[in-house]
Amino acid sequence: MSPPPGLPPEHPERLGKVLTTRAIVLAGLLVVVVAIGTLSLLLALFGAGTPADQAQLDVFRATGNVVLGAGGAVALVLAARRQRLGELELRRKEQELAQREDAQRHVEQVASDTAAHQRQLAEDARTDAAERRITELYTKAADQLGSEKTPIRLAGLYALERLAQNTPDQRQTIVNLLCAYLRLPYALPTGPELPHWSSPRAGEPSQDPPPSGPGSHASERELEVRKTAQRILSDHLYPGDAPGETRLEFWPGITLTLTGAVLCDFDFRGCRVGNVRFGRARFAGWTRFEDVEFTGYAIFGGSTFDRSANFVRARFHGRALFRGTTFRSNAMFDEAVFSGEALFGGARSIDGVPHPDGAVFSGTVSFAAATFERDVVLEHARVADDTAGHVWPPGGRAARADRP
């Protein structure tokens, strides 16, 4: 039996020559003939019965016993040979069985490897199909955001939200797309005033009045789309109220880049977010950052708050930059906690030349019970009316500026 492919060849056992039946029979006949001839010769030579003959017969008898003993030894050798043959045959069968088992294991290993390869191919196919589906959904939703029709743009936003909720590894990319959309140039509606404040959480009724009259204008329709994008961000950056538990809809570790964006009625109450960039952003309408947690740095430098800015109980774990920020109404930082530097003023270096750059407070500003674990800088910050009941942090004071 030849070994299966891939297995080392076996070295055959040297069995030697085996006595045939014919050889054994001839040897037996030869022994009988020799015995009869010897007996006849002895009778002819020593059959007289004399003492000398008797002594010689005793010698021959002893010699016969020796010959019989030798024959017994030959018989033992033959028995041992037969035992050896049996053992060699058993070993040969064991080797054949081992070879069959090795062949079976080889077949099973090949089958297992083939099955694992097929499973890997299937998994790769599923992964490729899922990635293609995600890419198609993402591309389609992004195309919808470029539509001229408001319902199609809204459908694109909700499709992106659903895609981000179902694929956590795509959340930051989708948030980046929403931020890029909010950073696009936009002119607020030119009505007598902006819509009343509202940015409800999911499940809360809207406080916005229904559009009427000029509400059909493109700018107001675009405002609805942008406020929907803001609401998607705030809903999924809100971890929930239950202590020690987070909502399934919460997206942790998100970074926001809204530099230069126009944000209307921006509601970020209770949210938790990583690094944020709001530099040169315009916050039109009411702005609510109370109870928000900034786990990274927070950049508001050069931004403008058209109405009240509420940062009550906000927690800044990283650097907080408000240099050059304009608060056109009240600014409330009551009970806020600043773990890093809080810069509301100071001088920036532009081409090696220092330029004063402080925040401007046009209304009441309050830092009542605020906590500053590091430096707070109010140098070059200005207030329009020093008699409006401002509350500054210990050791901090902003310069007074005449009302324009």
Tab-separated table of C-alpha atoms in Angstrom:
chain	number	residue	atom	x	y	z
A	1	MET	CA	0.000	0.000	0.000
A	2	SER	CA	1.512	3.263	-1.102
A	3	PRO	CA	1.303	6.195	1.359
A	4	PRO	CA	-1.071	9.129	0.444
A	5	PRO	CA	0.378	12.304	-1.079
A	6	GLY	CA	2.061	14.546	1.425
A	7	LEU	CA	2.967	11.735	3.871
A	8	PRO	CA	6.559	10.492	4.308
A	9	PRO	CA	7.232	7.066	2.737
A	10	GLU	CA	7.432	4.174	5.151
A	11	HIS	CA	10.588	1.983	5.342
A	12	PRO	CA	9.496	-1.653	4.757
A	13	GLU	CA	10.441	-4.197	7.414
A	14	ARG	CA	13.081	-6.780	6.299
A	15	LEU	CA	11.233	-10.079	6.802
A	16	GLY	CA	13.960	-12.460	5.420
A	17	LYS	CA	13.364	-15.818	3.654
A	18	VAL	CA	10.632	-18.155	4.897
A	19	LEU	CA	10.871	-22.019	4.798
A	20	THR	CA	8.369	-23.528	2.408
A	21	THR	CA	6.176	-26.562	3.146
A	22	ARG	CA	8.016	-28.601	0.550
A	23	ALA	CA	11.395	-27.930	2.214
A	24	ILE	CA	10.025	-28.942	5.603
A	25	VAL	CA	8.560	-32.251	4.229
A	26	LEU	CA	11.799	-33.133	2.438
A	27	ALA	CA	13.769	-32.391	5.598
A	28	GLY	CA	11.450	-34.676	7.566
A	29	LEU	CA	11.788	-37.518	5.042
A	30	LEU	CA	15.544	-37.087	5.092
A	31	VAL	CA	15.549	-37.422	8.887
A	32	VAL	CA	13.435	-40.632	8.686
A	33	VAL	CA	15.703	-42.153	6.036
A	34	VAL	CA	18.802	-41.304	8.061
A	35	ALA	CA	17.206	-42.788	11.201
A	36	ILE	CA	16.265	-46.070	9.421
A	37	GLY	CA	19.682	-46.333	7.792
A	38	THR	CA	21.436	-45.711	11.094
A	39	LEU	CA	19.284	-48.299	12.867
A	40	SER	CA	20.002	-50.910	10.216
A	41	LEU	CA	23.697	-50.231	10.375
A	42	LEU	CA	23.751	-50.514	14.172
A	43	LEU	CA	21.894	-53.821	14.111
A	44	ALA	CA	24.285	-55.194	11.536
A	45	LEU	CA	27.396	-54.138	13.408
A	46	PHE	CA	26.453	-54.630	17.056
A	47	GLY	CA	23.602	-57.045	17.066
A	48	ALA	CA	25.714	-59.905	18.539
A	49	GLY	CA	25.080	-58.766	22.166
A	50	THR	CA	28.653	-58.904	23.447
A	51	PRO	CA	29.741	-56.498	26.222
A	52	ALA	CA	31.801	-54.521	23.755
A	53	ASP	CA	28.816	-54.250	21.483
A	54	GLN	CA	26.707	-53.169	24.469
A	55	ALA	CA	29.185	-50.408	25.366
A	56	GLN	CA	29.263	-49.183	21.803
A	57	LEU	CA	25.467	-49.167	21.710
A	58	ASP	CA	25.411	-47.032	24.861
A	59	VAL	CA	27.700	-44.592	23.117
A	60	PHE	CA	25.442	-44.504	20.095
A	61	ARG	CA	22.415	-44.126	22.377
A	62	ALA	CA	23.960	-41.085	23.979
A	63	THR	CA	24.814	-39.752	20.585
A	64	GLY	CA	21.200	-40.250	19.519
A	65	ASN	CA	19.986	-38.318	22.542
A	66	VAL	CA	22.291	-35.510	21.532
A	67	VAL	CA	20.904	-35.640	18.007
A	68	LEU	CA	17.344	-35.611	19.389
A	69	GLY	CA	18.237	-32.637	21.531
A	70	ALA	CA	19.589	-30.898	18.470
A	71	GLY	CA	16.353	-31.676	16.656
A	72	GLY	CA	14.396	-30.185	19.525
A	73	ALA	CA	16.567	-27.126	19.282
A	74	VAL	CA	15.786	-26.913	15.579
A	75	ALA	CA	12.101	-27.220	16.407
A	76	LEU	CA	12.391	-24.369	18.898
A	77	VAL	CA	14.147	-22.290	16.274
A	78	LEU	CA	11.345	-23.004	13.856
A	79	ALA	CA	8.751	-22.045	16.504
A	80	ALA	CA	10.620	-18.828	17.243
A	81	ARG	CA	10.748	-18.145	13.527
A	82	ARG	CA	7.021	-18.663	13.286
A	83	GLN	CA	6.471	-16.317	16.256
A	84	ARG	CA	8.706	-13.731	14.607
A	85	LEU	CA	6.715	-13.994	11.401
A	86	GLY	CA	3.499	-13.469	13.332
A	87	GLU	CA	4.912	-10.389	15.079
A	88	LEU	CA	6.166	-8.944	11.788
A	89	GLU	CA	2.768	-9.487	10.200
A	90	LEU	CA	1.086	-7.738	13.132
A	91	ARG	CA	3.529	-4.852	12.834
A	92	ARG	CA	2.866	-4.621	9.119
A	93	LYS	CA	-0.871	-4.409	9.789
A	94	GLU	CA	-0.287	-1.737	12.449
A	95	GLN	CA	1.766	0.260	9.971
A	96	GLU	CA	-0.973	-0.022	7.364
A	97	LEU	CA	-3.552	1.097	9.943
A	98	ALA	CA	-1.351	4.054	10.956
A	99	GLN	CA	-0.952	5.008	7.300
A	100	ARG	CA	-4.723	4.885	6.806
A	101	GLU	CA	-5.243	7.035	9.914
A	102	ASP	CA	-2.632	9.532	8.688
A	103	ALA	CA	-4.352	9.610	5.308
A	104	GLN	CA	-7.721	10.185	7.010
A	105	ARG	CA	-6.297	12.987	9.127
A	106	HIS	CA	-4.771	14.506	6.008
A	107	VAL	CA	-8.137	14.379	4.227
A	108	GLU	CA	-9.893	15.893	7.244
A	109	GLN	CA	-7.279	18.672	7.517
A	110	VAL	CA	-7.652	19.491	3.832
A	111	ALA	CA	-11.441	19.565	4.241
A	112	SER	CA	-11.148	21.799	7.316
A	113	ASP	CA	-8.777	24.186	5.542
A	114	THR	CA	-11.084	24.303	2.543
A	115	ALA	CA	-14.109	25.031	4.742
A	116	ALA	CA	-12.222	27.787	6.615
A	117	HIS	CA	-11.159	29.301	3.304
A	118	GLN	CA	-14.748	29.235	2.077
A	119	ARG	CA	-15.937	30.874	5.299
A	120	GLN	CA	-13.287	33.586	4.947
A	121	LEU	CA	-14.322	34.208	1.363
A	122	ALA	CA	-17.959	34.464	2.448
A	123	GLU	CA	-17.051	36.848	5.298
A	124	ASP	CA	-14.995	38.989	2.920
A	125	ALA	CA	-17.902	39.044	0.491
A	126	ARG	CA	-20.296	40.126	3.269
A	127	THR	CA	-17.872	42.824	4.414
A	128	ASP	CA	-17.431	44.112	0.872
A	129	ALA	CA	-21.182	44.109	0.340
A	130	ALA	CA	-21.744	45.992	3.628
A	131	GLU	CA	-19.064	48.563	2.759
A	132	ARG	CA	-20.537	49.028	-0.716
A	133	ARG	CA	-23.974	49.485	0.815
A	134	ILE	CA	-22.657	52.036	3.316
A	135	THR	CA	-20.842	53.899	0.549
A	136	GLU	CA	-23.963	53.908	-1.615
A	137	LEU	CA	-26.169	55.146	1.235
A	138	TYR	CA	-23.621	57.790	2.215
A	139	THR	CA	-23.213	58.999	-1.378
A	140	LYS	CA	-26.965	59.094	-1.978
A	141	ALA	CA	-27.623	61.009	1.264
A	142	ALA	CA	-24.817	63.468	0.469
A	143	ASP	CA	-26.318	64.021	-2.980
A	144	GLN	CA	-29.692	64.666	-1.372
A	145	LEU	CA	-28.170	67.448	0.739
A	146	GLY	CA	-27.310	69.232	-2.500
A	147	SER	CA	-30.877	69.139	-3.756
A	148	GLU	CA	-32.833	72.358	-4.268
A	149	LYS	CA	-35.925	70.829	-2.648
A	150	THR	CA	-36.239	71.103	1.105
A	151	PRO	CA	-37.936	67.702	1.681
A	152	ILE	CA	-35.133	65.945	-0.215
A	153	ARG	CA	-32.469	67.707	1.862
A	154	LEU	CA	-34.321	66.730	5.047
A	155	ALA	CA	-34.531	63.134	3.819
A	156	GLY	CA	-30.772	63.191	3.265
A	157	LEU	CA	-30.194	64.368	6.842
A	158	TYR	CA	-32.365	61.626	8.329
A	159	ALA	CA	-30.706	59.010	6.112
A	160	LEU	CA	-27.285	60.118	7.389
A	161	GLU	CA	-28.551	60.005	10.971
A	162	ARG	CA	-29.826	56.446	10.545
A	163	LEU	CA	-26.586	55.382	8.864
A	164	ALA	CA	-24.494	56.861	11.684
A	165	GLN	CA	-26.631	55.185	14.344
A	166	ASN	CA	-26.262	51.763	12.703
A	167	THR	CA	-22.532	52.045	11.840
A	168	PRO	CA	-20.556	53.510	14.764
A	169	ASP	CA	-17.281	53.611	12.811
A	170	GLN	CA	-18.872	56.050	10.344
A	171	ARG	CA	-20.264	58.480	12.925
A	172	GLN	CA	-17.401	60.957	12.960
A	173	THR	CA	-17.349	61.049	9.155
A	174	ILE	CA	-21.087	61.745	9.025
A	175	VAL	CA	-20.802	64.379	11.758
A	176	ASN	CA	-18.037	66.010	9.716
A	177	LEU	CA	-20.415	66.114	6.738
A	178	LEU	CA	-23.182	67.706	8.847
A	179	CYS	CA	-20.706	70.279	10.168
A	180	ALA	CA	-19.519	71.010	6.631
A	181	TYR	CA	-23.131	71.598	5.597
A	182	LEU	CA	-23.656	74.023	8.496
A	183	ARG	CA	-20.456	75.858	7.527
A	184	LEU	CA	-21.803	76.637	4.060
A	185	PRO	CA	-22.541	80.350	3.481
A	186	TYR	CA	-26.028	81.234	4.623
A	187	ALA	CA	-28.037	84.447	5.014
A	188	LEU	CA	-30.666	84.507	7.735
A	189	PRO	CA	-34.276	85.377	6.790
A	190	THR	CA	-34.883	89.106	6.512
A	191	GLY	CA	-38.155	89.217	8.443
A	192	PRO	CA	-38.821	91.646	11.294
A	193	GLU	CA	-37.148	89.194	13.678
A	194	LEU	CA	-35.863	85.661	13.800
A	195	PRO	CA	-38.303	82.903	14.778
A	196	HIS	CA	-38.862	82.498	18.491
A	197	TRP	CA	-36.407	80.273	20.309
A	198	SER	CA	-36.963	76.548	19.975
A	199	SER	CA	-34.680	73.603	19.558
A	200	PRO	CA	-36.645	70.767	21.121
A	201	ARG	CA	-35.240	67.464	22.138
A	202	ALA	CA	-36.619	64.396	20.468
A	203	GLY	CA	-40.203	63.997	21.645
A	204	GLU	CA	-40.658	67.639	22.773
A	205	PRO	CA	-43.151	69.771	20.859
A	206	SER	CA	-41.792	72.574	18.731
A	207	GLN	CA	-42.414	76.140	19.858
A	208	ASP	CA	-41.836	77.633	16.438
A	209	PRO	CA	-44.884	79.294	14.900
A	210	PRO	CA	-45.977	77.760	11.611
A	211	PRO	CA	-44.510	79.527	8.580
A	212	SER	CA	-46.759	82.084	7.031
A	213	GLY	CA	-46.325	84.766	4.487
A	214	PRO	CA	-42.634	84.927	3.670
A	215	GLY	CA	-42.118	81.501	5.274
A	216	SER	CA	-42.083	79.989	1.836
A	217	HIS	CA	-38.931	81.846	0.953
A	218	ALA	CA	-35.846	79.754	0.242
A	219	SER	CA	-33.930	81.236	3.189
A	220	GLU	CA	-36.593	80.215	5.688
A	221	ARG	CA	-36.876	76.738	4.190
A	222	GLU	CA	-33.092	76.409	4.410
A	223	LEU	CA	-33.277	77.555	8.042
A	224	GLU	CA	-35.538	74.585	8.788
A	225	VAL	CA	-32.999	72.214	7.225
A	226	ARG	CA	-30.114	73.713	9.179
A	227	LYS	CA	-32.020	73.576	12.465
A	228	THR	CA	-32.754	69.914	11.752
A	229	ALA	CA	-29.020	69.275	11.298
A	230	GLN	CA	-28.340	71.054	14.607
A	231	ARG	CA	-31.031	68.995	16.323
A	232	ILE	CA	-29.511	65.736	15.019
A	233	LEU	CA	-26.154	66.720	16.507
A	234	SER	CA	-27.564	67.731	19.863
A	235	ASP	CA	-29.838	64.671	20.141
A	236	HIS	CA	-26.973	62.245	19.595
A	237	LEU	CA	-24.470	64.117	21.770
A	238	TYR	CA	-26.867	64.041	24.734
A	239	PRO	CA	-25.912	61.080	26.979
A	240	GLY	CA	-29.126	61.169	29.000
A	241	ASP	CA	-30.154	62.038	32.531
A	242	ALA	CA	-29.803	58.622	34.210
A	243	PRO	CA	-26.627	58.556	36.335
A	244	GLY	CA	-24.161	55.908	35.236
A	245	GLU	CA	-26.147	55.057	32.106
A	246	THR	CA	-26.059	56.450	28.594
A	247	ARG	CA	-28.692	56.456	25.905
A	248	LEU	CA	-28.333	54.009	23.027
A	249	GLU	CA	-28.597	57.001	20.696
A	250	PHE	CA	-25.555	58.704	22.273
A	251	TRP	CA	-22.469	59.049	20.064
A	252	PRO	CA	-19.371	59.273	22.299
A	253	GLY	CA	-16.031	60.845	21.417
A	254	ILE	CA	-17.342	63.145	18.698
A	255	THR	CA	-15.416	66.233	17.541
A	256	LEU	CA	-17.279	69.232	16.127
A	257	THR	CA	-15.779	71.663	13.624
A	258	LEU	CA	-18.211	74.535	13.090
A	259	THR	CA	-15.750	77.326	12.406
A	260	GLY	CA	-17.527	80.242	10.716
A	261	ALA	CA	-20.931	78.499	10.771
A	262	VAL	CA	-24.233	80.349	11.147
A	263	LEU	CA	-26.178	78.637	13.935
A	264	CYS	CA	-29.704	79.668	14.819
A	265	ASP	CA	-31.326	78.816	18.165
A	266	PHE	CA	-28.455	76.484	19.011
A	267	ASP	CA	-29.502	74.170	21.840
A	268	PHE	CA	-26.705	72.034	23.325
A	269	ARG	CA	-28.136	71.500	26.796
A	270	GLY	CA	-26.620	68.578	28.691
A	271	CYS	CA	-24.519	67.375	25.778
A	272	ARG	CA	-21.120	65.721	26.055
A	273	VAL	CA	-18.631	66.353	23.268
A	274	GLY	CA	-14.889	66.176	22.664
A	275	ASN	CA	-12.993	68.970	20.935
A	276	VAL	CA	-15.159	71.759	19.505
A	277	ARG	CA	-14.282	74.594	17.165
A	278	PHE	CA	-16.801	77.467	17.022
A	279	GLY	CA	-14.281	80.132	16.022
A	280	ARG	CA	-15.859	83.036	14.091
A	281	ALA	CA	-19.263	81.320	14.273
A	282	ARG	CA	-22.434	83.381	14.520
A	283	PHE	CA	-25.002	82.246	17.076
A	284	ALA	CA	-28.267	83.809	15.955
A	285	GLY	CA	-31.162	83.572	18.358
A	286	TRP	CA	-30.931	82.087	21.812
A	287	THR	CA	-27.923	79.882	22.587
A	288	ARG	CA	-27.997	77.260	25.318
A	289	PHE	CA	-24.880	75.471	26.573
A	290	GLU	CA	-25.987	74.857	30.154
A	291	ASP	CA	-24.832	71.576	31.723
A	292	VAL	CA	-22.732	70.824	28.655
A	293	GLU	CA	-19.471	68.890	29.119
A	294	PHE	CA	-16.534	69.727	26.860
A	295	THR	CA	-14.125	66.809	27.345
A	296	GLY	CA	-11.527	68.431	25.057
A	297	TYR	CA	-10.687	71.999	24.134
A	298	ALA	CA	-13.440	74.513	23.317
A	299	ILE	CA	-12.666	77.296	20.820
A	300	PHE	CA	-15.134	80.197	20.604
A	301	GLY	CA	-12.623	82.875	19.610
A	302	GLY	CA	-14.060	85.535	17.312
A	303	SER	CA	-17.594	84.137	17.488
A	304	THR	CA	-20.701	86.317	17.929
A	305	PHE	CA	-23.699	85.640	20.176
A	306	ASP	CA	-26.632	87.760	18.944
A	307	ARG	CA	-28.795	86.986	21.973
A	308	SER	CA	-28.223	85.541	25.428
A	309	ALA	CA	-25.496	82.931	25.772
A	310	ASN	CA	-26.203	80.442	28.544
A	311	PHE	CA	-23.185	78.467	29.834
A	312	VAL	CA	-24.613	77.804	33.312
A	313	ARG	CA	-22.970	74.737	34.932
A	314	ALA	CA	-20.928	74.055	31.819
A	315	ARG	CA	-17.762	72.004	32.374
A	316	PHE	CA	-14.637	72.755	30.368
A	317	HIS	CA	-12.080	69.961	30.828
A	318	GLY	CA	-9.641	71.445	28.334
A	319	ARG	CA	-8.654	74.908	27.274
A	320	ALA	CA	-11.540	77.391	26.807
A	321	LEU	CA	-10.839	80.215	24.354
A	322	PHE	CA	-13.266	83.158	24.157
A	323	ARG	CA	-10.822	85.803	22.959
A	324	GLY	CA	-12.405	88.213	20.513
A	325	THR	CA	-15.887	86.849	21.202
A	326	THR	CA	-18.765	89.328	21.082
A	327	PHE	CA	-21.703	88.841	23.457
A	328	ARG	CA	-24.401	91.227	22.228
A	329	SER	CA	-26.705	90.294	25.099
A	330	ASN	CA	-26.325	88.570	28.447
A	331	ALA	CA	-23.570	86.002	29.019
A	332	MET	CA	-24.138	83.575	31.889
A	333	PHE	CA	-21.311	81.378	33.200
A	334	ASP	CA	-22.800	80.759	36.655
A	335	GLU	CA	-21.394	77.620	38.353
A	336	ALA	CA	-19.302	76.799	35.295
A	337	VAL	CA	-16.138	74.779	35.902
A	338	PHE	CA	-12.944	75.539	33.958
A	339	SER	CA	-10.342	72.807	34.427
A	340	GLY	CA	-7.934	74.321	31.906
A	341	GLU	CA	-7.069	77.889	30.993
A	342	ALA	CA	-10.008	80.220	30.446
A	343	LEU	CA	-9.000	82.965	28.021
A	344	PHE	CA	-11.502	85.797	27.612
A	345	GLY	CA	-8.811	88.283	26.680
A	346	GLY	CA	-5.115	88.779	26.248
A	347	ALA	CA	-2.940	89.604	23.289
A	348	ARG	CA	-2.363	87.448	20.259
A	349	SER	CA	0.887	87.592	18.356
A	350	ILE	CA	0.440	88.255	14.634
A	351	ASP	CA	3.682	88.252	12.652
A	352	GLY	CA	5.501	88.780	15.919
A	353	VAL	CA	3.416	91.855	16.846
A	354	PRO	CA	1.090	91.573	19.885
A	355	HIS	CA	-2.539	92.517	19.177
A	356	PRO	CA	-5.017	92.992	22.027
A	357	ASP	CA	-7.914	90.598	21.591
A	358	GLY	CA	-10.504	90.574	24.345
A	359	ALA	CA	-14.098	89.497	24.556
A	360	VAL	CA	-16.816	92.181	24.333
A	361	PHE	CA	-19.780	91.937	26.709
A	362	SER	CA	-22.655	94.159	25.651
A	363	GLY	CA	-25.048	92.939	28.314
A	364	THR	CA	-24.857	91.468	31.790
A	365	VAL	CA	-22.131	88.895	32.333
A	366	SER	CA	-22.131	86.589	35.331
A	367	PHE	CA	-19.477	84.189	36.630
A	368	ALA	CA	-21.280	83.607	39.938
A	369	ALA	CA	-19.946	80.492	41.715
A	370	ALA	CA	-17.799	79.625	38.697
A	371	THR	CA	-14.701	77.488	39.377
A	372	PHE	CA	-11.341	78.132	37.722
A	373	GLU	CA	-8.758	75.450	38.373
A	374	ARG	CA	-6.160	77.292	36.289
A	375	ASP	CA	-5.648	80.833	35.028
A	376	VAL	CA	-8.495	83.012	33.826
A	377	VAL	CA	-7.485	85.884	31.535
A	378	LEU	CA	-9.791	88.893	31.135
A	379	GLU	CA	-7.151	91.350	29.937
A	380	HIS	CA	-8.497	93.625	27.170
A	381	ALA	CA	-12.049	92.222	27.691
A	382	ARG	CA	-14.613	95.044	27.627
A	383	VAL	CA	-18.143	95.671	28.915
A	384	ALA	CA	-20.548	98.179	27.467
A	385	ASP	CA	-22.155	99.120	30.781
A	386	ASP	CA	-20.282	98.618	34.056
A	387	THR	CA	-23.462	99.307	36.069
A	388	ALA	CA	-25.427	96.363	34.695
A	389	GLY	CA	-24.693	94.088	37.646
A	390	HIS	CA	-21.768	92.113	36.282
A	391	VAL	CA	-20.353	89.308	38.422
A	392	TRP	CA	-16.675	88.612	37.730
A	393	PRO	CA	-14.494	85.757	38.957
A	394	PRO	CA	-12.258	86.453	41.970
A	395	GLY	CA	-9.374	88.660	40.912
A	396	GLY	CA	-10.848	89.169	37.458
A	397	ARG	CA	-12.177	92.399	36.010
A	398	ALA	CA	-12.891	93.583	32.516
A	399	ALA	CA	-12.303	97.060	31.277
A	400	ARG	CA	-15.303	99.330	30.754
A	401	ALA	CA	-16.117	100.528	27.300
A	402	ASP	CA	-18.500	103.341	26.406
A	403	ARG	CA	-21.731	102.200	24.926
A	404	PRO	CA	-21.638	102.821	21.149
